[in-house]
Tab-separated table of C-alpha atoms and ligand atoms in Angstrom:
chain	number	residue	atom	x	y	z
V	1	UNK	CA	20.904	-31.496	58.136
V	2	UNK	CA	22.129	-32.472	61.808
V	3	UNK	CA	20.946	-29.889	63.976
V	4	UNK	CA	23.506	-27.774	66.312
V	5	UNK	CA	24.244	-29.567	69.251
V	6	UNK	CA	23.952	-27.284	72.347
V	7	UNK	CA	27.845	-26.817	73.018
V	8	UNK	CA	28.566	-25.887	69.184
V	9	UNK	CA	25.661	-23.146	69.630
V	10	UNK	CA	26.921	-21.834	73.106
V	11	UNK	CA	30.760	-21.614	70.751
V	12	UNK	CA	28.626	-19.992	67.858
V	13	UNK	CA	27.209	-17.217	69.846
V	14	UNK	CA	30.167	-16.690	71.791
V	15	UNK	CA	32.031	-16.657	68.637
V	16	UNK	CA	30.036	-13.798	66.738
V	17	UNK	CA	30.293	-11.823	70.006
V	18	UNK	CA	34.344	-12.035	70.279
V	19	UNK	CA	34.673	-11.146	66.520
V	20	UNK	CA	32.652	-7.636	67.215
V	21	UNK	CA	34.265	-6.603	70.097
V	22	UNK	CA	32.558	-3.633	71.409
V	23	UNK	CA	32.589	-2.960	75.312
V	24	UNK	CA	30.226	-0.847	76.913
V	25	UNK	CA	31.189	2.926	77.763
V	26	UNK	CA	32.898	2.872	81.632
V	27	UNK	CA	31.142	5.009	84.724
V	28	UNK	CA	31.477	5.453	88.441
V	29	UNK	CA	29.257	3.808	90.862
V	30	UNK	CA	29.043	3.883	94.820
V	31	UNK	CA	31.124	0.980	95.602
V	32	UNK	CA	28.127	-0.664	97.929
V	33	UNK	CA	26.310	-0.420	94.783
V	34	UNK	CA	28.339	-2.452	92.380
V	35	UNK	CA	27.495	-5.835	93.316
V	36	UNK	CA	26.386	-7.834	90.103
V	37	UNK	CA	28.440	-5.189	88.052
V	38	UNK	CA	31.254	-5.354	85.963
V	39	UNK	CA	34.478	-4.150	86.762
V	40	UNK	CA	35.398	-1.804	83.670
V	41	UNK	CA	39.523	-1.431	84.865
V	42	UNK	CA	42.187	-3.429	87.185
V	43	UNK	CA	42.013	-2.626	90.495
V	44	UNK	CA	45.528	-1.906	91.893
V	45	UNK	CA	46.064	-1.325	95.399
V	46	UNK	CA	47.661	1.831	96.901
V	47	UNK	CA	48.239	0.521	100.336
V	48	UNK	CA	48.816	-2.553	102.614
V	49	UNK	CA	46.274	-4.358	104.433
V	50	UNK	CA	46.884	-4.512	107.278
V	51	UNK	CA	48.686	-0.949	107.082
V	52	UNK	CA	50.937	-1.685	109.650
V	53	UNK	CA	51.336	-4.425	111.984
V	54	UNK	CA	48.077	-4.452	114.572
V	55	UNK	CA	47.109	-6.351	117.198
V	56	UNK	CA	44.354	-9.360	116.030
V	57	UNK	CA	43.033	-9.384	119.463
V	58	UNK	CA	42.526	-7.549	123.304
V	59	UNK	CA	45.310	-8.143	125.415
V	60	UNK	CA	48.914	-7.155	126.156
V	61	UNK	CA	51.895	-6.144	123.536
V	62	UNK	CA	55.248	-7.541	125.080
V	63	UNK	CA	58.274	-6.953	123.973
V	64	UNK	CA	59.707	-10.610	124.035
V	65	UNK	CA	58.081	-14.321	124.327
V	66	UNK	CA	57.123	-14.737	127.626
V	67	UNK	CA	56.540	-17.777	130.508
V	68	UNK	CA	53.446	-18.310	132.251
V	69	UNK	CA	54.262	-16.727	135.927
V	70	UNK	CA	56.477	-14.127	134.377
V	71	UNK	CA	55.615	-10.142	135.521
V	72	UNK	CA	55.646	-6.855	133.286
V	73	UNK	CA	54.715	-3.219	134.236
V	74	UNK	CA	52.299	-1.567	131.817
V	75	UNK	CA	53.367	1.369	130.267
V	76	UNK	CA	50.811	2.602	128.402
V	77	UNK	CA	48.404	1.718	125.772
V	78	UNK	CA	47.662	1.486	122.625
V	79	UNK	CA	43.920	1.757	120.898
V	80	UNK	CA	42.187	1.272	117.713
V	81	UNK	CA	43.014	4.480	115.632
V	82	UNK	CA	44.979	5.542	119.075
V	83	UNK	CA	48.565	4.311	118.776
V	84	UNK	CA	50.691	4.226	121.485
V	85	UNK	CA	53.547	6.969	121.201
V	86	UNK	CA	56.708	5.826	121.891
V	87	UNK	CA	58.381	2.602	121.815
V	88	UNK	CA	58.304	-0.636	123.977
V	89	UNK	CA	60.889	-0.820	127.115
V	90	UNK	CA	62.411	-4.054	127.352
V	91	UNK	CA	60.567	-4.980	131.006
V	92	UNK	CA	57.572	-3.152	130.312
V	93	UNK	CA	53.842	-4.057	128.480
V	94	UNK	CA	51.381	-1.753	126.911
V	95	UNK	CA	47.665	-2.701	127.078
V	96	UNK	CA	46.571	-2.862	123.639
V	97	UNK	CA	43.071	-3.274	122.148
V	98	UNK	CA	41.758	-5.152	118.965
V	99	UNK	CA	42.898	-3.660	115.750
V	100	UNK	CA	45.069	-1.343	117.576
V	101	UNK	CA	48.618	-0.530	115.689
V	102	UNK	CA	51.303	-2.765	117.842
V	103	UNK	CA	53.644	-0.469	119.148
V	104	UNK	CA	57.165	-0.488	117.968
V	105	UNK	CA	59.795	-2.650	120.161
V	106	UNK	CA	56.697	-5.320	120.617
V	107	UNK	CA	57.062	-8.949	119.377
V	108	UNK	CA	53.644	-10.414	120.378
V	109	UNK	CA	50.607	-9.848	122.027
V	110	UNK	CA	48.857	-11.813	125.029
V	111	UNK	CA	45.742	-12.371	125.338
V	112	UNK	CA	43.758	-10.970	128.125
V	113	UNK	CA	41.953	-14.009	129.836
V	114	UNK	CA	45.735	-15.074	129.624
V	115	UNK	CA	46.946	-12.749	132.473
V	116	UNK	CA	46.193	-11.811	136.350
V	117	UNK	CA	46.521	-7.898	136.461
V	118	UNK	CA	48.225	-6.695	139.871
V	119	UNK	CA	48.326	-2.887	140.444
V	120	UNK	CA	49.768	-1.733	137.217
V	121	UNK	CA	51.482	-4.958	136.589
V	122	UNK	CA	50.386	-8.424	134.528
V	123	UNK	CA	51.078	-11.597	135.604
V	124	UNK	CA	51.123	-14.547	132.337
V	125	UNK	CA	48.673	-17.338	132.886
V	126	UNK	CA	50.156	-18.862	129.646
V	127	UNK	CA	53.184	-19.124	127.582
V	128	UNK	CA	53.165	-16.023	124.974
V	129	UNK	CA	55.483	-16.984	121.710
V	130	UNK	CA	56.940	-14.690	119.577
V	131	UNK	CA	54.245	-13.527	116.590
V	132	UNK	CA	51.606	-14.392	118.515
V	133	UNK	CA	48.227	-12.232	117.966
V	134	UNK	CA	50.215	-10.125	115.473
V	135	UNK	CA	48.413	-9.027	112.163
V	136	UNK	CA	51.240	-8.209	110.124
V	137	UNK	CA	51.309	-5.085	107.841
V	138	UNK	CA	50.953	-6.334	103.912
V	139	UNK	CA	50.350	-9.740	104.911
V	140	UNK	CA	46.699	-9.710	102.793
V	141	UNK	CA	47.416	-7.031	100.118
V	142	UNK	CA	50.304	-5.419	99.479
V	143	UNK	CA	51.281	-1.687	97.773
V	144	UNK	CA	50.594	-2.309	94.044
V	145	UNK	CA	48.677	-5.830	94.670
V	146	UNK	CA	46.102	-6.063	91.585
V	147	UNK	CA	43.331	-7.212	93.255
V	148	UNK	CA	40.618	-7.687	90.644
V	149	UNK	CA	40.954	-7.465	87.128
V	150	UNK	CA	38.563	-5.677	84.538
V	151	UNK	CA	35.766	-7.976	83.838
V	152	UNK	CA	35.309	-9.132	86.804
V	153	UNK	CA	31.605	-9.697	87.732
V	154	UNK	CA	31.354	-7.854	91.220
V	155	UNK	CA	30.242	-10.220	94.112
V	156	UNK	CA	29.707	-8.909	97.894
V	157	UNK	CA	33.044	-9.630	99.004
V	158	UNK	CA	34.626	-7.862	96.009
V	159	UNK	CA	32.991	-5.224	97.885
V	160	UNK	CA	34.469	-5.665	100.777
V	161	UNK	CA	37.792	-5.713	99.109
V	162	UNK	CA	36.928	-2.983	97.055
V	163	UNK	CA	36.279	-1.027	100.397
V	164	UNK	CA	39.099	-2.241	102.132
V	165	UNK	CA	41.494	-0.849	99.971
V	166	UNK	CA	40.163	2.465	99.931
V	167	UNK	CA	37.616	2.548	96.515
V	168	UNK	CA	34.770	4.325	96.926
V	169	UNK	CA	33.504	4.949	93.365
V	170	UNK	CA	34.254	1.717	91.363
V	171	UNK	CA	34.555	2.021	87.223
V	172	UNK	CA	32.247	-0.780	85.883
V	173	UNK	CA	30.781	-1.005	82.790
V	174	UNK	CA	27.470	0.738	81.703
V	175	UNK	CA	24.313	-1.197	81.960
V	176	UNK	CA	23.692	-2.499	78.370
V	177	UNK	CA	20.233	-1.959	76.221
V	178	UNK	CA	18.411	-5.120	76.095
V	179	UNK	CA	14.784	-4.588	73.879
V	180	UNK	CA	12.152	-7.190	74.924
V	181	UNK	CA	9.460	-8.155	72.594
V	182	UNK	CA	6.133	-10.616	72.549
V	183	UNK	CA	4.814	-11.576	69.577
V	184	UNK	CA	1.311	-13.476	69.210
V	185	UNK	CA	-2.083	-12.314	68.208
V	186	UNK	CA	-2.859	-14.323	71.027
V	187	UNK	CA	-1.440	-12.430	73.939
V	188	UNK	CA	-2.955	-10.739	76.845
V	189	UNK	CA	-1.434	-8.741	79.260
V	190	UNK	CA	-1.126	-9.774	82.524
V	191	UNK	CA	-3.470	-7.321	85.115
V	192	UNK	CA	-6.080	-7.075	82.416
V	193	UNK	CA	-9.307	-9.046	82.351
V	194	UNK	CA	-9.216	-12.479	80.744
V	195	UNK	CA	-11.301	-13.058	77.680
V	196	UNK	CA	-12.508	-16.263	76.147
V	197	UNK	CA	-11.120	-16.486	72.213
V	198	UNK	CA	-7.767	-18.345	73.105
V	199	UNK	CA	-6.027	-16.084	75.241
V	200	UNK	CA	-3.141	-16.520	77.078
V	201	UNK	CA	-1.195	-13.990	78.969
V	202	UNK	CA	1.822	-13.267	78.148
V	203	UNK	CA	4.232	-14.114	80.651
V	204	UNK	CA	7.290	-14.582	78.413
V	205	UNK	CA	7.959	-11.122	78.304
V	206	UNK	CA	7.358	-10.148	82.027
V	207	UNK	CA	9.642	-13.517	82.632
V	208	UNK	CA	12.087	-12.281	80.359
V	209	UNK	CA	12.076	-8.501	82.044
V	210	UNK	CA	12.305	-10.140	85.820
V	211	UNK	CA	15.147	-12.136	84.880
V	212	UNK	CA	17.029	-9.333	83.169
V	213	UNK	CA	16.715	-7.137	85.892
V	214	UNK	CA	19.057	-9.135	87.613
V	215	UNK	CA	21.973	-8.223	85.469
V	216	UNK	CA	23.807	-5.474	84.409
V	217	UNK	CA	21.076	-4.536	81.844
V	218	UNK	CA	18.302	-1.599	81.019
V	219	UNK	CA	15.807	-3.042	79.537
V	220	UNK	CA	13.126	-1.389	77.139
V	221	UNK	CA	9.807	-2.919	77.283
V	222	UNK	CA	8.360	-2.941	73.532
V	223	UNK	CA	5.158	-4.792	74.538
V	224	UNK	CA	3.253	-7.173	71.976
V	225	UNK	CA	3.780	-7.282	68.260
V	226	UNK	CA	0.625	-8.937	66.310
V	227	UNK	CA	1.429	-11.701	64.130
V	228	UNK	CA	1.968	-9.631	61.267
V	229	UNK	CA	5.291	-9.334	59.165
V	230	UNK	CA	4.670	-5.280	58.966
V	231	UNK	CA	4.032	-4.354	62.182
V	232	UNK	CA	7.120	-6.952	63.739
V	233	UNK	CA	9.671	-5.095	60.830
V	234	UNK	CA	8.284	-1.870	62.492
V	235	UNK	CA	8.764	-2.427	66.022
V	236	UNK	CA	12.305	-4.528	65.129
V	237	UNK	CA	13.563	-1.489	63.032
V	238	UNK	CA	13.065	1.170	65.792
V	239	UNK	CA	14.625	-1.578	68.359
V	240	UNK	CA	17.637	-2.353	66.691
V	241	UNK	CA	18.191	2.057	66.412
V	242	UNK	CA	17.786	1.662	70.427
V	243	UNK	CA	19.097	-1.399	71.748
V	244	UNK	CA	22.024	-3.407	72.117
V	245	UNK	CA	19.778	-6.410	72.101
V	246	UNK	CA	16.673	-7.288	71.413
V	247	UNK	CA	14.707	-10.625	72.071
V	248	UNK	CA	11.898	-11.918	70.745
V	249	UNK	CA	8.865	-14.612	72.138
V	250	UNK	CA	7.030	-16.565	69.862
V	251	UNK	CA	6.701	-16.655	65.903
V	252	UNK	CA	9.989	-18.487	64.989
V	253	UNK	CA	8.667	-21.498	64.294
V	254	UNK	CA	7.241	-22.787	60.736
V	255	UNK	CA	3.953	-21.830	61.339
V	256	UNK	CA	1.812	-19.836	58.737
V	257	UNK	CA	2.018	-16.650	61.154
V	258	UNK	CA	5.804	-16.997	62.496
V	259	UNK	CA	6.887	-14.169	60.694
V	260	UNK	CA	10.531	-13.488	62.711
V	261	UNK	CA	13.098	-14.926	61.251
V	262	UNK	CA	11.909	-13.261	57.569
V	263	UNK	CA	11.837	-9.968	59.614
V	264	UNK	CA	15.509	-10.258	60.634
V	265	UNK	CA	16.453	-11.894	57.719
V	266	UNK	CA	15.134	-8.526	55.756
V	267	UNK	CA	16.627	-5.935	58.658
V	268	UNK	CA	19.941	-8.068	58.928
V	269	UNK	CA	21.258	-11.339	58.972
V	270	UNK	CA	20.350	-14.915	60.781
V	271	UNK	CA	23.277	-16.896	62.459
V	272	UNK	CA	21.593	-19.459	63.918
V	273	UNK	CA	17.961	-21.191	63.807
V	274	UNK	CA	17.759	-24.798	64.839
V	275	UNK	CA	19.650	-25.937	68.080
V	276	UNK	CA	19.555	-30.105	69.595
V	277	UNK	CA	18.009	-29.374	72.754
V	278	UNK	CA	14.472	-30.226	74.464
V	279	UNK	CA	12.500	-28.115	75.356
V	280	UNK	CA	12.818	-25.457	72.653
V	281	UNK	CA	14.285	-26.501	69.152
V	282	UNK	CA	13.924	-23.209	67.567
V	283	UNK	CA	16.197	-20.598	69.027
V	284	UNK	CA	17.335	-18.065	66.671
V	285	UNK	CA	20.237	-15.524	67.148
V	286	UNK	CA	21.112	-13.297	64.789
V	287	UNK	CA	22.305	-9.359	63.991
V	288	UNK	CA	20.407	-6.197	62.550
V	289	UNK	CA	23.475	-3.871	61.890
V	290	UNK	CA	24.876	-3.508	65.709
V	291	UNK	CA	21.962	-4.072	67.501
V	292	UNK	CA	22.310	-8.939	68.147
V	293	UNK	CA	18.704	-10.347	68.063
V	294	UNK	CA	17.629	-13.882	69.875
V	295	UNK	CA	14.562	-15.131	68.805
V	296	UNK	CA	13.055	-17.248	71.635
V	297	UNK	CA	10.250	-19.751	71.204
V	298	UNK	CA	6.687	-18.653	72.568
V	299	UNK	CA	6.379	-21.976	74.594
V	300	UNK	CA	7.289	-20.330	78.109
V	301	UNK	CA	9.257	-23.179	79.407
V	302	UNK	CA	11.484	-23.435	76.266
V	303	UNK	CA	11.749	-19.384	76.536
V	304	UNK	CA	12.823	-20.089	80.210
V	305	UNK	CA	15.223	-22.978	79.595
V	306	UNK	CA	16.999	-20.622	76.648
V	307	UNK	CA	17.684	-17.698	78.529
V	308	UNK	CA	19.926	-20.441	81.076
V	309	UNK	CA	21.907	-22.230	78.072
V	310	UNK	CA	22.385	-19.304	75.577
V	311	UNK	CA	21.405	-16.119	76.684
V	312	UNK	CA	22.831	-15.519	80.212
V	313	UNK	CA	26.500	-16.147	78.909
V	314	UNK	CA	25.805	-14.123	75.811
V	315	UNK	CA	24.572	-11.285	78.030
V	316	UNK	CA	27.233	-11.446	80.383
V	317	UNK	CA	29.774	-11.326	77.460
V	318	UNK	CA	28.162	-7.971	75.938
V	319	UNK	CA	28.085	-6.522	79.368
V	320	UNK	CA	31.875	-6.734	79.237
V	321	UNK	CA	32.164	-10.002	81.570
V	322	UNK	CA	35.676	-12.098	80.951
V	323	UNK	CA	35.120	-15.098	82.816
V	324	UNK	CA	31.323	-16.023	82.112
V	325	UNK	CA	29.796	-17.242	85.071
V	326	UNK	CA	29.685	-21.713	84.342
V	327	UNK	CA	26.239	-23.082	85.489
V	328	UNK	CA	26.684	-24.920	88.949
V	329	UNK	CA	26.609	-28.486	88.055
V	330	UNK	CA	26.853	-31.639	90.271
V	331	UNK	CA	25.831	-35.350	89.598
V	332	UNK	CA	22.470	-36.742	91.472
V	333	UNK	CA	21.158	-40.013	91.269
V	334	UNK	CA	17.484	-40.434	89.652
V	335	UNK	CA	14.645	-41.408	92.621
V	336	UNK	CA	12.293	-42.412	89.461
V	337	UNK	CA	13.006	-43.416	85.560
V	338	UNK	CA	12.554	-40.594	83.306
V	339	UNK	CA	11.570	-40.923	79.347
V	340	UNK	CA	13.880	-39.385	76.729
V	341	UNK	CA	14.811	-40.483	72.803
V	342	UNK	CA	18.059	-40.131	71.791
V	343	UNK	CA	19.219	-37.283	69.331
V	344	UNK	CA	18.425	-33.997	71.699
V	345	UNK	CA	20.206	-32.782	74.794
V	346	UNK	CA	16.732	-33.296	77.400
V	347	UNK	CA	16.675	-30.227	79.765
V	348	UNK	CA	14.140	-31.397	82.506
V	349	UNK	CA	12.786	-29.298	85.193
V	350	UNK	CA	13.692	-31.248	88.732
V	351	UNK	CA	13.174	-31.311	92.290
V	352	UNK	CA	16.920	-31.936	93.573
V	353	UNK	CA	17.024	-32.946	97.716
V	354	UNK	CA	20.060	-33.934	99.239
V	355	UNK	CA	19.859	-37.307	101.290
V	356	UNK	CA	20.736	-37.467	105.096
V	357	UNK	CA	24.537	-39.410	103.321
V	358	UNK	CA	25.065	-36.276	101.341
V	359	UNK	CA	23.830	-37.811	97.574
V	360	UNK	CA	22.038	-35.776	96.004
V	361	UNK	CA	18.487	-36.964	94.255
V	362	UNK	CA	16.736	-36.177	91.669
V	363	UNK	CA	13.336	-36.528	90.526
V	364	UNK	CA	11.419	-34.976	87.394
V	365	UNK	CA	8.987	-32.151	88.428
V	366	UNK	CA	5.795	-33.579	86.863
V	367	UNK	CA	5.211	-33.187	82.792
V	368	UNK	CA	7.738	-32.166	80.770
V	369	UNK	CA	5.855	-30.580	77.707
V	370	UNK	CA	7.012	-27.077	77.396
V	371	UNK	CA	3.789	-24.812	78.356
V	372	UNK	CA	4.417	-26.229	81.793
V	373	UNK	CA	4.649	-23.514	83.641
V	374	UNK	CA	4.222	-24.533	87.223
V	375	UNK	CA	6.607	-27.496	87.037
V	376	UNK	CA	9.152	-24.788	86.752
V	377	UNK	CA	7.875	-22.925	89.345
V	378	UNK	CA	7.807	-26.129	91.657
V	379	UNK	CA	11.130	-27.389	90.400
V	380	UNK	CA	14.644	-26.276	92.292
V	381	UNK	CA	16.969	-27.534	89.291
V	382	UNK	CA	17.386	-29.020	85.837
V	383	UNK	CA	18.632	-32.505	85.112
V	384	UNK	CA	20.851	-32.256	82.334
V	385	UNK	CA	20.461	-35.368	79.951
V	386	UNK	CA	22.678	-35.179	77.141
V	387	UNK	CA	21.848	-35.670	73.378
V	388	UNK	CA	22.441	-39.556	72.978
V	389	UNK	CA	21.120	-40.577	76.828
V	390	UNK	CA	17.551	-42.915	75.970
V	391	UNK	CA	15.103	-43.868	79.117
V	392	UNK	CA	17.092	-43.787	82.148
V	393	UNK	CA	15.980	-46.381	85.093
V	394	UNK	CA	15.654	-45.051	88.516
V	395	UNK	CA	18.759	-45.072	90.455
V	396	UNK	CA	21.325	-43.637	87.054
V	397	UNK	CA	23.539	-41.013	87.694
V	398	UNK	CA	22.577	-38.061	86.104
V	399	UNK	CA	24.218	-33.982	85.640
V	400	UNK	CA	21.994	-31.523	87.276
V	401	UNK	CA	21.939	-27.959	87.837
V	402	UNK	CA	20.562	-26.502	90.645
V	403	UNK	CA	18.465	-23.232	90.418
V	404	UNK	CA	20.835	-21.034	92.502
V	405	UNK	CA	17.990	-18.930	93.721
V	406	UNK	CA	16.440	-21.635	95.050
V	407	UNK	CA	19.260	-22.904	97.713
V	408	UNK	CA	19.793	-19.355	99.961
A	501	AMP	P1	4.891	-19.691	68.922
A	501	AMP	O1	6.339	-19.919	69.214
A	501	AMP	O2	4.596	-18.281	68.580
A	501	AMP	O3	4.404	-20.650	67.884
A	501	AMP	O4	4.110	-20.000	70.256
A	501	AMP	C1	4.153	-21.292	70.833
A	501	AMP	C2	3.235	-21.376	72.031
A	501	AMP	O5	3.659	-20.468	73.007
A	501	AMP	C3	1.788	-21.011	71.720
A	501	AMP	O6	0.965	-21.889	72.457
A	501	AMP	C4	1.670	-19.600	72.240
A	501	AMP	O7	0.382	-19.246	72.625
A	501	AMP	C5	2.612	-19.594	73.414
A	501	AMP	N1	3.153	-18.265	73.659
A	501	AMP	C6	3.689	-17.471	72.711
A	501	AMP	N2	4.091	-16.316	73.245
A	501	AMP	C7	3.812	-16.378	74.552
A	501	AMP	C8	3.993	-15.482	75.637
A	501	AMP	N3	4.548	-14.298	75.451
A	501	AMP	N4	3.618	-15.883	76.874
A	501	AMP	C9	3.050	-17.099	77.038
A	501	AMP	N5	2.862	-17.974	76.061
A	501	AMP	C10	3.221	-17.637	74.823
A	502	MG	MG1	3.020	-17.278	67.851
C-alpha cells in the first residue's frame, strides 16, 4: 500500500478536525496579555481613529495655505487632550502641539522649524498647502470598522489595535487541554542521575511541553508509561476523560513492545498510521471518544520534525484558529550535495545564511539519522526535499523553512 504523502495527511487531519467542530469555551483576558491568543468574536469598532482631525506634528494651525514671508497673529493654542476653544479667525494662527485636536476654521498646520516667531506673530519660512500635517478623523478606522475577525491568532500589533480602539478585556478562546505522554522502559528523567542499562533521558516529552507552552494550550504532564499494554490503556483512559489531546512518544512502531496503536485501537479508533516523510514514518493520529490522540515516534528528531508538519496546524485548528499559520518558506541554493532516495518527502535539519547578494544558502547540519539531537539544535531551518527529489548536487535550488525563532 502507497503510504500517505505528507500533504494528503496534513488534509486528513485537518479533515477529521472540521467534521467535529467543537470550539473552545470564550473568556476575557487583559488585552496586553492576548498576544499568541485567539480571538473568540469580531472586533467592531465604536469610534474613529483618529477621533477627530489632529495635528500629526508641532507647529502652527492656519486657517488657509500660506506663502513663505506671509505673517499671522497667534491666537491661542491648542494641546494634546487641551483643545483650543473657539474657532480659527481668518488672519489669525493658533500654536498647536503634536496630537493636539486641530481647531475648527483650520486647513493645515506648519511646521515649527518652518516659521520665525516675532512678538506674538509667525513669519512662514516655507510654503504651507492646504491638508498639510492634518491627521484626519476616521482616516485609519472608522465607527463600525471590523477590525479583526474571530479566529484571528493575536500578534503584538493586534494589540495595539486592540488598544487603540478602546478594548481592554479581549474574548479569545480558552487555552485547550493537551495530555503529554513518554512511553519506553527505557526512559530517564532528565535532573536524575544517569544509570548504565541503556538509558536515555527522555527529552521528547520535556521537548514536547516547551514547545506547547508557546501556544494557546494547558498542558498536563502524564510522565512515562512502561512498555506495557496495561499500564499505557491506564494512563490513555484517564487522559482521554481529561484532555482535549493527548500525544504520545515512542512505541508506535512494529516492535515487540510498541504497544500504542493496539491501546487506541481498543479505547477508540486509528485514522492514520503510516505517513511518506523522513525522518519519522510512523505518525499516528487518531480519536478516543472526544479526546484526538497523535502518536509520535520515540526518535526525538522525528518527534521534533512532526510537531512542525502535523501537529502545530492541528493544534492551532482545535484552539479555534481560522487561518492556520503556513510555515515560512523561501527557496535557497544547496552550498554542498545532499543524499536522498526517491519515494519520501526528506525533511533535513539546515544551517540557512544569506549571502552578501541576498541568496540564500543552504547546507545540511551534519547527520541526518533521527536521534540527532544536536544537529537540530545547531541547525536554523529545514530544507524541504519533496517525495520524488534523488541526490541533489551542490548548487540546486531547494524549499527551505527557516526556524522562526532562530532569525529575531
Ligand atoms: P520507539 O519509537 O519507542 O521505538 O523509540 C525509538 C527510539 O527513540 C529509541 O531509540 C528510543 O530509546 C528513543 N526514544 C523513545 N522515547 C524517547 C524519549 N521520550 N526521549 C528520547 N528518546 C526516546
Ligand atoms: Mg519504545
Amino acid at each position: 500500500m502507497a503510504l500517505t504523502s505528507v500533504s494528503e495527511l496534513q488534509t486528513l487531519i485537518h479533515e477529521h478536525i472540521t467534521r467535529t467542530p467543537r470550539l473552545p469555551e470564550i473568556e476575557h483576558i487583559p488585552v496586553a496579555q492576548s498576544i499568541g491568543r485567539v480571538l473568540a468574536e469580531d472586533m467592531v469598532s465604536a469610534l474613529n481613529i483618529p477621533a477627530t482631525d489632529i495635528s500629526a506634528m508641532d507647529g502652527y494651525a492656519l486657517p488657509s495655505d500660506a506663502a513663505a514671508g506671509s505673517c499671522w497673529q497667534i491666537v491661542g493654542e491648542s494641546a494634546a487632550g487641551k483643545p483650543f476653544a473657539g474657532d480659527l479667525p481668518k488672519d489669525g494662527c493658533i500654536r498647536i502641539m503634536t496630537g493636539a485636536v486641530v481647531p475648527p476654521g483650520s486647513t493645515c498646520v506648519v511646521l515649527q522649524e518652518n516659521t520665525k516667531t516675532e512678538g506674538n506673530a509667525i513669519i512662514l519660512t516655507q510654503d504651507v498647502a492646504v491638508g498639510a500635517n492634518i491627521r484626519y478623523g476616521g482616516e485609519e478606522v472608522a465607527t463600525g470598522d471590523t477590525v479583526l475577525t474571530a479566529g484571528r491568532i493575536l500578534r503584538p500589533a493586534d494589540v495595539m489595535l486592540l488598544a487603540a480602539i478602546g478594548i481592554g478585556q479581549v474574548p479569545v478562546y480558552r487555552k485547550i487541554k493537551v495530555a503529554v505522554l513518554s512511553t519506553g522502559d527505557e526512559l530517564n528523567e532528565p535532573g536524575t542521575p544517569a544509570t548504565d542499562n541503556g538509558q536515555v533521558y527522555d527529552s521528547n516529552r520535556h521537548t514536547l511541553m516547551a514547545r506547547l507552552a508557546a501556544m494557546p494550550v494547558e498542558v498536563l504532564d502524564l510522565g512515562q508509561a512502561a512498555d506495557d499494554l496495561e499500564s499505557v490503556l491506564h494512563t490513555l483512559n484517564e487522559a482521554s476523560c481529561m484532555a482535549d489531546v493527548v500525544i504520545t512518544s515512542g512505541g508506535v512502531s512494529v516492535g515487540d513492545y510498541d504497544y500504542m496503536r493496539e491501546a487506541v485501537n481498543r479505547l477508540g479508533a486509528i485514522h492514520h498510521y503510516k505517513v511518506a516523510i523522513k525522518p519519522g514514518k510512523p505518525f499516528v493520529f487518531g480519536q478516543m471518544l472526544k479526546t484526538w490522540y497523535f502518536g509520535l515516534p520515540g526518535n526525538p528528531v522525528s518527534g521534533y520534525v512532526g510537531f512542525d508538519l502535523f501537529l502545530k496546524a492541528a493544534l492551532w485548528q482545535l484552539c479555534g484558529a481560522q487561518d492556520i499559520p503556513q510555515p515560512f518558506r523561501l527557496q535557497a541554493v544547496l552550498s554542498q550535495q545532499v543524499k536522498k532516495s526517491p519515494g519520501r518527502m526528506d525533511i533535513q535539519r539546515a544551517v540557512l545564511t544569506q549571502t552578501a547578494d541576498g541568496t540564500w544558502e543552504a547546507s545540511p547540519a551534519g547527520e541526518q539519522d533521527s536521534h540527532r539531537v544536536w544537529g537540530v539544535s545547531r541547525a536554523n531551518g529545514y530544507i524541504i526535499l519533496p517525495a520524488e527529489a534523488g541526490n541533489l548536487p551542490a548548487g540546486a535550488t531547494v524549499t527551505v523553512q527557516p526556524f522562526t525563532e532562530a532569525f529575531l
